[in-house]
PDB file of C-alpha atoms in Angstrom:
ATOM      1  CA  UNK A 170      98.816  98.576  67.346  1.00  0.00           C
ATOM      2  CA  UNK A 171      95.718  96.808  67.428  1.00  0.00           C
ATOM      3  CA  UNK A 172      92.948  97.498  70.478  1.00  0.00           C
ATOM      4  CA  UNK A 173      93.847  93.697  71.781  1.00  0.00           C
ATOM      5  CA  UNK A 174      97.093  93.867  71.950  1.00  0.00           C
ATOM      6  CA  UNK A 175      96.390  97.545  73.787  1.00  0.00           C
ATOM      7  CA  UNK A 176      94.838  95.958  76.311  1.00  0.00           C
ATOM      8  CA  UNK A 177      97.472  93.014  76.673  1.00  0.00           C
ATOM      9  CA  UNK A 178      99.927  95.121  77.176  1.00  0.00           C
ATOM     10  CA  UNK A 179      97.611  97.183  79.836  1.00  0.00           C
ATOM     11  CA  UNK A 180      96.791  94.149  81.679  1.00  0.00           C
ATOM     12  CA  UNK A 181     100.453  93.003  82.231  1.00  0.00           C
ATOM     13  CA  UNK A 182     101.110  96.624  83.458  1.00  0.00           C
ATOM     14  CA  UNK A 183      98.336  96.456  85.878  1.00  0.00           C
ATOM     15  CA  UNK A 184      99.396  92.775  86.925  1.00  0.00           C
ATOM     16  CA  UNK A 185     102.951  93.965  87.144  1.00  0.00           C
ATOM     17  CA  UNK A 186     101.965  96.776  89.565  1.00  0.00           C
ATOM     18  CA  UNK A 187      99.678  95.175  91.428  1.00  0.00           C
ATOM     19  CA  UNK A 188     102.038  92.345  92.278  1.00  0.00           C
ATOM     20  CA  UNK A 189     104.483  94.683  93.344  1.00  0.00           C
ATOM     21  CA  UNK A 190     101.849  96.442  95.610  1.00  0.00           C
ATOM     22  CA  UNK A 191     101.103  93.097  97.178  1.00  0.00           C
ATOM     23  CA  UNK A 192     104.423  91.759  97.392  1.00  0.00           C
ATOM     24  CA  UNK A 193     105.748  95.680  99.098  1.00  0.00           C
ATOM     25  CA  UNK A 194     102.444  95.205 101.375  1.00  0.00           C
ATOM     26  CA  UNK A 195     103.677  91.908 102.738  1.00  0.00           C
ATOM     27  CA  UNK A 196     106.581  93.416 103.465  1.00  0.00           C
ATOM     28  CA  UNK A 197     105.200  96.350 105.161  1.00  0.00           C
ATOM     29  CA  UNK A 198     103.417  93.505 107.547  1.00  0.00           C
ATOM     30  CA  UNK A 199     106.706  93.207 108.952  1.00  0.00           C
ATOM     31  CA  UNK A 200     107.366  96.679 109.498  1.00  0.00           C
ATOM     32  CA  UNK A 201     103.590  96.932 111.258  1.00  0.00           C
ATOM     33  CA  UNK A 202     104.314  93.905 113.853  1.00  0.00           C
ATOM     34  CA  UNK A 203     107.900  95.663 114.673  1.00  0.00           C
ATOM     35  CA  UNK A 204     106.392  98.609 115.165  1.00  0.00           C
ATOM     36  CA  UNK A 205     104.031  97.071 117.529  1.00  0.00           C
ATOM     37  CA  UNK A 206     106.533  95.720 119.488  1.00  0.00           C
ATOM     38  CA  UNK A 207     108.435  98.717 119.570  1.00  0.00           C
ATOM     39  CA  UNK A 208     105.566 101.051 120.666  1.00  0.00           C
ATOM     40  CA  UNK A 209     104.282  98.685 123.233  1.00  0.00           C
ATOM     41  CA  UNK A 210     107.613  97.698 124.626  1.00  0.00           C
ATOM     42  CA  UNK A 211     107.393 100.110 127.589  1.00  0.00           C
ATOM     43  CA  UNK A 212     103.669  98.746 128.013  1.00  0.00           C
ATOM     44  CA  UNK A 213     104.963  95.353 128.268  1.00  0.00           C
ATOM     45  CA  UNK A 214     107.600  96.430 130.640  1.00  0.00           C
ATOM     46  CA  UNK A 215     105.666  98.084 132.992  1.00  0.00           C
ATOM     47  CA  UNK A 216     102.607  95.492 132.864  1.00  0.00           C
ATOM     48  CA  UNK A 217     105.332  93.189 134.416  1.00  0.00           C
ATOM     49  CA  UNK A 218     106.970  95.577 137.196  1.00  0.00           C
ATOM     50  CA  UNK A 219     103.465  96.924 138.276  1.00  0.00           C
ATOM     51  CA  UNK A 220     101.970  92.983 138.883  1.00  0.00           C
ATOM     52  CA  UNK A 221     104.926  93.147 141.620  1.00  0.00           C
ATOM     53  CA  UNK A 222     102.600  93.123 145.126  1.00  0.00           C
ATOM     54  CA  UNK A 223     104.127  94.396 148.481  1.00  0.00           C
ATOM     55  CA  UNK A 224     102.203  93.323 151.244  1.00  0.00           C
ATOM     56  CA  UNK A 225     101.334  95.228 154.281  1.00  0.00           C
ATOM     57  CA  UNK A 226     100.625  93.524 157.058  1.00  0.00           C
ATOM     58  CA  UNK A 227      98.806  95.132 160.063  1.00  0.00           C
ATOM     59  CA  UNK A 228      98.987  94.409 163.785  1.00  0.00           C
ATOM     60  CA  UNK A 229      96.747  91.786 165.040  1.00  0.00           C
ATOM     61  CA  UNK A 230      94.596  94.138 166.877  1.00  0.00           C
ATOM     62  CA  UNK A 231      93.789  96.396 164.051  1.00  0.00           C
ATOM     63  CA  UNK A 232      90.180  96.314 162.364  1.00  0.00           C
ATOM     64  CA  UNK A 233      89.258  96.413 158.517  1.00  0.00           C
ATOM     65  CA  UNK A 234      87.341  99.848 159.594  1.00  0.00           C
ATOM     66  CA  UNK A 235      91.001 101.287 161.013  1.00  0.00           C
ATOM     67  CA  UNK A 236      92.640  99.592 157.770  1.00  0.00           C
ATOM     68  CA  UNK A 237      90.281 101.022 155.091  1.00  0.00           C
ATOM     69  CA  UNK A 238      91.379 104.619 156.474  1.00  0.00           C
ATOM     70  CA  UNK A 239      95.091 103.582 156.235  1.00  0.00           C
ATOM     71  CA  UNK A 240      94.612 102.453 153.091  1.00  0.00           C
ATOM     72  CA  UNK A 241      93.477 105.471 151.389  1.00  0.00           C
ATOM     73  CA  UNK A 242      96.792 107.082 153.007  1.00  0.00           C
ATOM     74  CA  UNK A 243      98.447 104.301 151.071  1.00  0.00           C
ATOM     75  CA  UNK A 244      96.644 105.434 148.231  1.00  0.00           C
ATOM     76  CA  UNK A 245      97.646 108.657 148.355  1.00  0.00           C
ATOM     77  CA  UNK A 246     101.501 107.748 148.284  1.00  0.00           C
ATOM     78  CA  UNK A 247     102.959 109.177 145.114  1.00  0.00           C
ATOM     79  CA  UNK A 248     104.729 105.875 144.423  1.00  0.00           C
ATOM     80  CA  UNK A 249     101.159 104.008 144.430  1.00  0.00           C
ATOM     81  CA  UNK A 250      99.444 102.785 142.117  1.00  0.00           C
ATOM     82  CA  UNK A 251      96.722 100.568 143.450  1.00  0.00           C
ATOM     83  CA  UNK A 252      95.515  98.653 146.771  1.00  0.00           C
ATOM     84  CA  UNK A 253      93.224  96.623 147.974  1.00  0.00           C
ATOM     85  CA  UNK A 254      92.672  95.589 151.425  1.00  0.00           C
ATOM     86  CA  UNK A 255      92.628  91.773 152.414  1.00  0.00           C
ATOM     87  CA  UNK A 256      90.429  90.996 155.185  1.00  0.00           C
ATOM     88  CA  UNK A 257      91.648  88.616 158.234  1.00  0.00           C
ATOM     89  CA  UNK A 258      88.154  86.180 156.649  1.00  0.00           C
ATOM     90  CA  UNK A 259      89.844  86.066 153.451  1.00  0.00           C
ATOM     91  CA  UNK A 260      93.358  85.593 154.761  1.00  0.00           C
ATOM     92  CA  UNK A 261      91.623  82.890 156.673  1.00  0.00           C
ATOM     93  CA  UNK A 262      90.734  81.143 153.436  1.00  0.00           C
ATOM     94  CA  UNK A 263      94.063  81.817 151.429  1.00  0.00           C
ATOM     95  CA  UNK A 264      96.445  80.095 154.808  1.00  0.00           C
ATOM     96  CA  UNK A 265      93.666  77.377 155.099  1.00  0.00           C
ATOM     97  CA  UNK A 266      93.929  76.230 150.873  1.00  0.00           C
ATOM     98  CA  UNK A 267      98.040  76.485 151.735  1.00  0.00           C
ATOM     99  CA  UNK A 268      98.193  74.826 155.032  1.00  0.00           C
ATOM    100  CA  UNK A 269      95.004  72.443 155.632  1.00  0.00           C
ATOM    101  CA  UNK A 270      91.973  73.237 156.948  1.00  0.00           C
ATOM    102  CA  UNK A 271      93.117  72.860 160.696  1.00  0.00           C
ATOM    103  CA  UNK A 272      95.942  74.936 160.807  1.00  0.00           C
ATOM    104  CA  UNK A 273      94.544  77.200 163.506  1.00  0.00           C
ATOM    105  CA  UNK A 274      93.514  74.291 165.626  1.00  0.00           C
ATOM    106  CA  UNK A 275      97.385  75.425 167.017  1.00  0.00           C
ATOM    107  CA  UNK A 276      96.005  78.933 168.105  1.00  0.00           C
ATOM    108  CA  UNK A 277      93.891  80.494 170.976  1.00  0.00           C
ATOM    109  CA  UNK A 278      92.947  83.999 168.162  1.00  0.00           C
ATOM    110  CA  UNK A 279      93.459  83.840 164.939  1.00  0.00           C
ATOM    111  CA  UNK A 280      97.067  84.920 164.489  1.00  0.00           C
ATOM    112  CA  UNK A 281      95.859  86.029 160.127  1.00  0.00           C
ATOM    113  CA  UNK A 282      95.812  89.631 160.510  1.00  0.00           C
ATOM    114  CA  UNK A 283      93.916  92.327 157.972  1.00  0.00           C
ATOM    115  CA  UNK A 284      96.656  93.485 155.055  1.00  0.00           C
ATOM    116  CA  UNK A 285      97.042  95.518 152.455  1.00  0.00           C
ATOM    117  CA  UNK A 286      98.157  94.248 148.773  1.00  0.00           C
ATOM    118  CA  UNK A 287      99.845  97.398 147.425  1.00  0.00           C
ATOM    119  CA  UNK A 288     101.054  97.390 143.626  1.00  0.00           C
ATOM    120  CA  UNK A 289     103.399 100.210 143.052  1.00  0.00           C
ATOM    121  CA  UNK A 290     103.741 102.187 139.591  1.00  0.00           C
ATOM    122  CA  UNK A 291     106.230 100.759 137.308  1.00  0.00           C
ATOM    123  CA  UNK A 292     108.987 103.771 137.237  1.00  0.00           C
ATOM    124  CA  UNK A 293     109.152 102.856 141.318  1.00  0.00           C
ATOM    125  CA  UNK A 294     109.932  99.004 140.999  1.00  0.00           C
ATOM    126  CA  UNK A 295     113.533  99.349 142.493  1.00  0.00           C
ATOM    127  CA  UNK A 296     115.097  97.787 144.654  1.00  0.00           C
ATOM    128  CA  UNK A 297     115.932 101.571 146.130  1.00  0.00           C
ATOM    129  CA  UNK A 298     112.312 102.775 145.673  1.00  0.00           C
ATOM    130  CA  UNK A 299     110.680 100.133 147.587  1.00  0.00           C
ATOM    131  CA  UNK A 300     112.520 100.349 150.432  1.00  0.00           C
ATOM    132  CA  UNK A 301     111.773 103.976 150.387  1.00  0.00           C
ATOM    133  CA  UNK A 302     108.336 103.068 150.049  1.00  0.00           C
ATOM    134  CA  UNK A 303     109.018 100.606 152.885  1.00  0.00           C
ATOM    135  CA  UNK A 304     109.775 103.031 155.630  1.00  0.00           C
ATOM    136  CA  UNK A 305     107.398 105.348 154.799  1.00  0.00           C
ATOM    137  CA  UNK A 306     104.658 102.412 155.502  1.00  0.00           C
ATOM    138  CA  UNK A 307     106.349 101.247 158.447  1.00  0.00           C
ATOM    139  CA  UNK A 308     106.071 104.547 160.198  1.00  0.00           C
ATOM    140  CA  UNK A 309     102.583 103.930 160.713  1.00  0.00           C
ATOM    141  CA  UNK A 310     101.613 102.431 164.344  1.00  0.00           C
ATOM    142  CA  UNK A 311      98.610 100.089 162.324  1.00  0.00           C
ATOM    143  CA  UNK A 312     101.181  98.408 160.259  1.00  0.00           C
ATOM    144  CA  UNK A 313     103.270  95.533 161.474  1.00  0.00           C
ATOM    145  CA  UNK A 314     105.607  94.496 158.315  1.00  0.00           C
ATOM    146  CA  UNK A 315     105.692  95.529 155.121  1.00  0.00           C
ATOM    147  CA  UNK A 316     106.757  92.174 152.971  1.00  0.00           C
ATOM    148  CA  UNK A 317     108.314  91.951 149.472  1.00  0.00           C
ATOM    149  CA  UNK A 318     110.482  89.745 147.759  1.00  0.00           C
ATOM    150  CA  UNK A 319     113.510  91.477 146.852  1.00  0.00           C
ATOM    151  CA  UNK A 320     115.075  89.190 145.014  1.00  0.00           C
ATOM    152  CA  UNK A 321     112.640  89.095 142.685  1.00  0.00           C
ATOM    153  CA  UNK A 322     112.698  92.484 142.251  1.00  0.00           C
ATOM    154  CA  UNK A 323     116.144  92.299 140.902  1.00  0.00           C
ATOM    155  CA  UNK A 324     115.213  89.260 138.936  1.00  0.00           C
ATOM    156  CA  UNK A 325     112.274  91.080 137.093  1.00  0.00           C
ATOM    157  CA  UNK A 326     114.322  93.844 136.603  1.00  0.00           C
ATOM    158  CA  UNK A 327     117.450  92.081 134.926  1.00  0.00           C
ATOM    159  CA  UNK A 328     115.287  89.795 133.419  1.00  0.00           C
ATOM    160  CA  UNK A 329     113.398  93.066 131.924  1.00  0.00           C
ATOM    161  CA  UNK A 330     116.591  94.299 130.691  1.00  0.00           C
ATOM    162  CA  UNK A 331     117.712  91.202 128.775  1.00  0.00           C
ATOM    163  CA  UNK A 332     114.447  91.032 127.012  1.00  0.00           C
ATOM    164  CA  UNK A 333     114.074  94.858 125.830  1.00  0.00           C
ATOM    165  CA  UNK A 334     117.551  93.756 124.382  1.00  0.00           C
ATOM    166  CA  UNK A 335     116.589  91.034 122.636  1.00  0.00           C
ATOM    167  CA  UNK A 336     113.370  92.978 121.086  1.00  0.00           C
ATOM    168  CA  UNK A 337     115.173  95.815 120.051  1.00  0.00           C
ATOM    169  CA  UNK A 338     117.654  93.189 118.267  1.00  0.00           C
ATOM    170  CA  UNK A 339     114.941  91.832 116.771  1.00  0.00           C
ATOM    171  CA  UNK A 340     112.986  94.834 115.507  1.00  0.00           C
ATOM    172  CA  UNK A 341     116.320  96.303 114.243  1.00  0.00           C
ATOM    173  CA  UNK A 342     116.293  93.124 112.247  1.00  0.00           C
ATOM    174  CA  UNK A 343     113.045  93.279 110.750  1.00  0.00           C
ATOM    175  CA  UNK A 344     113.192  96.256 109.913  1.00  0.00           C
ATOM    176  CA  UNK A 345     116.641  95.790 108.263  1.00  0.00           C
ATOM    177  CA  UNK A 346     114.757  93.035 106.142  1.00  0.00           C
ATOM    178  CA  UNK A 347     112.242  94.914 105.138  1.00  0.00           C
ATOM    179  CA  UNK A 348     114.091  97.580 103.970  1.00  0.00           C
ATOM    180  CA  UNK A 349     116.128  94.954 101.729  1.00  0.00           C
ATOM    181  CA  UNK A 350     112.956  92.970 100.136  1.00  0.00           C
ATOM    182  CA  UNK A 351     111.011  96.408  99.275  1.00  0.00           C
ATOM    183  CA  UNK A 352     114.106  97.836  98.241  1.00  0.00           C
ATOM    184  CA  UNK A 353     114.762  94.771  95.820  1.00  0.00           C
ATOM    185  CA  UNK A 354     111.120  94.471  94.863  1.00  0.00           C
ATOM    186  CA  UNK A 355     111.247  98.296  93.510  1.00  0.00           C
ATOM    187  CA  UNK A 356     114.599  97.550  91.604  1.00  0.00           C
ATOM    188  CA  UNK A 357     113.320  95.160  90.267  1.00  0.00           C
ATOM    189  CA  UNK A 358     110.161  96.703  88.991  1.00  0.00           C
ATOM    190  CA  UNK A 359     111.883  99.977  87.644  1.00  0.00           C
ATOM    191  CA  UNK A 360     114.913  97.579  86.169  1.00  0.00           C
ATOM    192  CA  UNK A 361     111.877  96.314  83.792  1.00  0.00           C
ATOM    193  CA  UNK A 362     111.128  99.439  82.514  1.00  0.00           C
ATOM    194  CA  UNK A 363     114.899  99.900  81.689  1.00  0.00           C
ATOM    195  CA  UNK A 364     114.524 100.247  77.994  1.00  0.00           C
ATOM    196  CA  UNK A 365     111.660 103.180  78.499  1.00  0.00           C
ATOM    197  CA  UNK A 366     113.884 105.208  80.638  1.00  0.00           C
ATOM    198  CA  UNK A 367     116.922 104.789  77.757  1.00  0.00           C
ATOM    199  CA  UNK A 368     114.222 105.726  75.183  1.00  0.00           C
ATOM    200  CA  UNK A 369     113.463 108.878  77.160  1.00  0.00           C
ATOM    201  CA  UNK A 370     117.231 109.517  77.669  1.00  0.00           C
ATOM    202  CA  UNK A 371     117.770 109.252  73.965  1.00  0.00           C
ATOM    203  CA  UNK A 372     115.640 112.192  73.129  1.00  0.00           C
ATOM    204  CA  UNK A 373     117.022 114.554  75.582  1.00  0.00           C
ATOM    205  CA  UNK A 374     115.069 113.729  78.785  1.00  0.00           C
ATOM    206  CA  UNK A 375     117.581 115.060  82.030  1.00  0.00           C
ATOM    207  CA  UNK A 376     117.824 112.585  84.866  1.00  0.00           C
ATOM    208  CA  UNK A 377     115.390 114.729  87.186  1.00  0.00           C
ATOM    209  CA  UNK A 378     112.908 114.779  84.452  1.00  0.00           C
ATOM    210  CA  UNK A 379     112.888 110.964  83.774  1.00  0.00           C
ATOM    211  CA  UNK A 380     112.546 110.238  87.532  1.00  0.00           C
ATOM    212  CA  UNK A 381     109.567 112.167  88.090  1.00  0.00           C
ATOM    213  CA  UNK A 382     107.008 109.474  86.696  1.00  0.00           C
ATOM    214  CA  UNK A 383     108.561 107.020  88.492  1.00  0.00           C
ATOM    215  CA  UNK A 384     109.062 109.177  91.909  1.00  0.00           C
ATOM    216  CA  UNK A 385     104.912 109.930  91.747  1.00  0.00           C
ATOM    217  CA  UNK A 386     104.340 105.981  90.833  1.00  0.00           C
ATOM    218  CA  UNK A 387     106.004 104.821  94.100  1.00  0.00           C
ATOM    219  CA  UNK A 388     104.727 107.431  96.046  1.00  0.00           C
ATOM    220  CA  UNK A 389     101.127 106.267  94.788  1.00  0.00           C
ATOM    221  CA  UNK A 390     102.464 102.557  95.177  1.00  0.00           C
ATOM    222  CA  UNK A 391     103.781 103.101  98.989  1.00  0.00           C
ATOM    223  CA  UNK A 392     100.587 104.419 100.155  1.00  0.00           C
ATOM    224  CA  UNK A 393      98.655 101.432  98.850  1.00  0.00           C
ATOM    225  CA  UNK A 394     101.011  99.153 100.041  1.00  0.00           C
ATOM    226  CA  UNK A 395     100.660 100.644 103.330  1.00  0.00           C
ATOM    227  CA  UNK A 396      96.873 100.838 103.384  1.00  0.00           C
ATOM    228  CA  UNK A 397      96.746  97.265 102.293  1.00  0.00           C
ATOM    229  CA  UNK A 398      99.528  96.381 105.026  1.00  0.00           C
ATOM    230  CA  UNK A 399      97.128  98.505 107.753  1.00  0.00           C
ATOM    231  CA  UNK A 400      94.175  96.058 106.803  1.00  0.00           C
ATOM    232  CA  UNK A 401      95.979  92.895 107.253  1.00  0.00           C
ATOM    233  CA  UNK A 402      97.615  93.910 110.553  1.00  0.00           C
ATOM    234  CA  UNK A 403      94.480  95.257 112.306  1.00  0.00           C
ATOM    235  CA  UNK A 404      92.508  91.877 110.792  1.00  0.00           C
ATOM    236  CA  UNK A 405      95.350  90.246 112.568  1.00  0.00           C
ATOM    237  CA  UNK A 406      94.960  92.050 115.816  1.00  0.00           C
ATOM    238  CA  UNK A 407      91.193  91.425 115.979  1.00  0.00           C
ATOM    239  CA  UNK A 408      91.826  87.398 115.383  1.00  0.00           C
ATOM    240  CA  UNK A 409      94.558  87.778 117.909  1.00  0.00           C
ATOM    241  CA  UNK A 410      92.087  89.587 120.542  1.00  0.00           C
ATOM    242  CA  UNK A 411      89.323  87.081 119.723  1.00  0.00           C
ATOM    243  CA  UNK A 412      91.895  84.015 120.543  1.00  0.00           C
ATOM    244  CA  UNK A 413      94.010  85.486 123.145  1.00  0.00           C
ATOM    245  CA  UNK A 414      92.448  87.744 124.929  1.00  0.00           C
ATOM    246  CA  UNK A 415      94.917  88.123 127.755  1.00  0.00           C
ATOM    247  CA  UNK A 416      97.306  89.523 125.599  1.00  0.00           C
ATOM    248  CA  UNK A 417      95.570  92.620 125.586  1.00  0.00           C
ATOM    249  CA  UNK A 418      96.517  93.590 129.311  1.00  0.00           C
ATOM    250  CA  UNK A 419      99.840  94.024 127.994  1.00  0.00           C
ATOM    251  CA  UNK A 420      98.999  95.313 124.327  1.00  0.00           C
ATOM    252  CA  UNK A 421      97.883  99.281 124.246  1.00  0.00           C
ATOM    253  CA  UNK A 422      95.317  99.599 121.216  1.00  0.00           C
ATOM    254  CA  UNK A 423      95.408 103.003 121.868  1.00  0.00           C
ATOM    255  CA  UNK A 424      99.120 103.509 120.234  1.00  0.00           C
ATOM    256  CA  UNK A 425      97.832 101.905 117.024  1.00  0.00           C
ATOM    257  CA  UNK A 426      97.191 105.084 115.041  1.00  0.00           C
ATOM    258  CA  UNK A 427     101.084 105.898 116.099  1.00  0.00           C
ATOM    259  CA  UNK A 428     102.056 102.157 114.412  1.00  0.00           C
ATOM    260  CA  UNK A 429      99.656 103.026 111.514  1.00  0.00           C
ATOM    261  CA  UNK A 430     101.714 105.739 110.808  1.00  0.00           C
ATOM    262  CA  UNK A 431     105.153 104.209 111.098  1.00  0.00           C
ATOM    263  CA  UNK A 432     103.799 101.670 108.239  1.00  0.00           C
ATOM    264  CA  UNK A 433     102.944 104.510 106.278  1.00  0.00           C
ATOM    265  CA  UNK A 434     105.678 106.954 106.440  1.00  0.00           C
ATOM    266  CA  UNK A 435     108.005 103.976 106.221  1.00  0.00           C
ATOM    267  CA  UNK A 436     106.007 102.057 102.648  1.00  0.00           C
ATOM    268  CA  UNK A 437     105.986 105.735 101.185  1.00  0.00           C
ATOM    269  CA  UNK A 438     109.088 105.950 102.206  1.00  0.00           C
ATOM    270  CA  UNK A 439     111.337 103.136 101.185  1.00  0.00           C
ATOM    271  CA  UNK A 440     109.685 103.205  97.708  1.00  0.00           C
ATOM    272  CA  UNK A 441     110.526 106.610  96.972  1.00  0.00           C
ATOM    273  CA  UNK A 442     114.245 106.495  98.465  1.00  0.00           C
ATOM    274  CA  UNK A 443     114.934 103.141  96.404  1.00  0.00           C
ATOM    275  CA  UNK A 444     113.481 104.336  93.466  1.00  0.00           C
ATOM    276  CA  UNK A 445     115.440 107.957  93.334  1.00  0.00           C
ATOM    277  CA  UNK A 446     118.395 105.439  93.380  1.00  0.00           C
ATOM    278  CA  UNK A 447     117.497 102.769  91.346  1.00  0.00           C
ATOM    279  CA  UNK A 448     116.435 105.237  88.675  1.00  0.00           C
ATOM    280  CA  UNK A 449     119.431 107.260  88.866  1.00  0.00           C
ATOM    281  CA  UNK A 450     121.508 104.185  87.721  1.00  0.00           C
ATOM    282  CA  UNK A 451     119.476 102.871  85.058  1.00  0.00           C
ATOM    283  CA  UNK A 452     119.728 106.656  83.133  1.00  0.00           C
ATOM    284  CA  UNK A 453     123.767 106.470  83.484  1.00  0.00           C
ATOM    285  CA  UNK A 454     124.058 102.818  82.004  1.00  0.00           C
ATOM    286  CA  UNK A 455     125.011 102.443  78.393  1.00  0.00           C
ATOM    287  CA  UNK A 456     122.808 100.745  75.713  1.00  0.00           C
ATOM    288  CA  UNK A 457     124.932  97.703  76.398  1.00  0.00           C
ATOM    289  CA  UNK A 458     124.769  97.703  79.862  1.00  0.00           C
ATOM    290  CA  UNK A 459     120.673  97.204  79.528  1.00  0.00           C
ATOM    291  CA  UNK A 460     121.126  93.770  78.270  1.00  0.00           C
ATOM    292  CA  UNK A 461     123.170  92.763  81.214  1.00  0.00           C
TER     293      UNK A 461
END
């Protein structure tokens, strides 16, 4: 064989496994944005619950000096997450842009009192826990009322429920996809070498002995499928942070490593299982099954 057609025949090998490579690594894209969602779906969940504000309104007669101490009482509630105190000026201002500038024209004092907007931590956003919570602020001869809006509570909550449904559908899904394109885009690549792994059957090779090329080629091929996959999905989550950078508040960077290694374990993964199997069928089919 002649040094060009050597190299031909090298080239189309190297084309053949880089395609594959490319075409597992798009793939594996998949399996990176499903494993976002997955890992961040608590995130999510709580970023929701824990916007939630319960407002504690003091008595009329009660300073911001005599609130600022209650507050860090508040503070110290286990159920707590964060306050911050709303001064009767500021109240002022917020009834004034939703009732007209002369809406105390009515009034001898200022009936706006100082409050307190108290955000809970998401575990506590029940309807039960807040009520708790409730109480235990009421007890307190500075405080007045302690406001919420239950209903929405239970709204948030149900809604919450419906949508960690519907994600986990829809990861379950991807993944199910991906699983079925890299598992047909190995086949399909070990199904052209057919004719090799009769040769190597011919001469005496066992089955264990024939998949071991192929078992360190897709190991080799998972990981730089994965890599490649890594690189696309983190240049995607830097566009994404550039554009919308909102969607950050509810988006933990910090579990990234923990999706980087999902994508990983699962290109690595997938290759090898499919081609143990695929491999294993191609040494048990007859000469005249290859043609078919």
């Amino acid at each position: 064989m002649s040094t060009s057609e050597n190299r031909l025949i090298r080239r189309r090998l190297a084309g053949s496994w880089l395609s594959t490579v490319i075409s597992i690594s798009l793939v594996l894209l998949l399996v990176g944005v499903a494993a976002l969602l997955l890992v961040n779906a608590r995130s999510i969940s709580d970023y929701f619950k824990e916007k939630l504000k319960v407002s504690v309104l003091m008595n009329t007669d009660v300073e911001e000096e005599q609130a600022e101490i209650y507050r860090s009482v508040i503070d110290s509630m286990p159920a707590v997450k964060t306050t911050e105190l709303i001064s009767r000026e500021q109240g002022i201002r917020e009834m004034q842009e939703m009732l007209g500038e002369d809406f105390l024209n009515v009034f001898e004092t200022s009936p706006v009192p100082v409050s307190l907007e108290v955000s809970l931590k998401a575990e506590y956003v029940l309807a039960d826990s807040i009520e708790v919570v409730r109480k235990e602020i009421l007890q307190s001869p500075l405080v007045d009322e302690v406001v919420y809006q239950q209903s929405l509570v239970d709204k948030l909550n149900t809604n919450l429920k419906k949508i960690s449904l519907v994600l986990g559908v829809l990861i379950a899904l991807l993944l199910f996809i991906s699983f079925f394109l890299i598992n047909n885009t190995v086949r399909l690549n070990v199904f052209s070498k057919r004719f090799t792994i009769h040769t190597m059957k011919l001469v005496g090779a066992t089955k264990s002995f024939i998949r071991g090329p192929f078992l360190v080629q897709s190991v080799f091929q998972g990981i730089f499928s994965a890599l490649i996959a890594i690189i696309m999905l983190v240049g995607l989550l830097f566009f994404i942070r550039k554009e919308f950078v909102q969607l950050f508040e509810v988006f933990s960077l910090d579990l990234l490593l923990y999706v980087m290694g999902i994508v990983l374990v699962s290109g690595v993964l997938i290759c090898l299982v499919s081609t143990y199997f695929v491999v294993g069928r191609l040494v048990s089919l007859s000469k005249d099954e290859l043609y078919y």
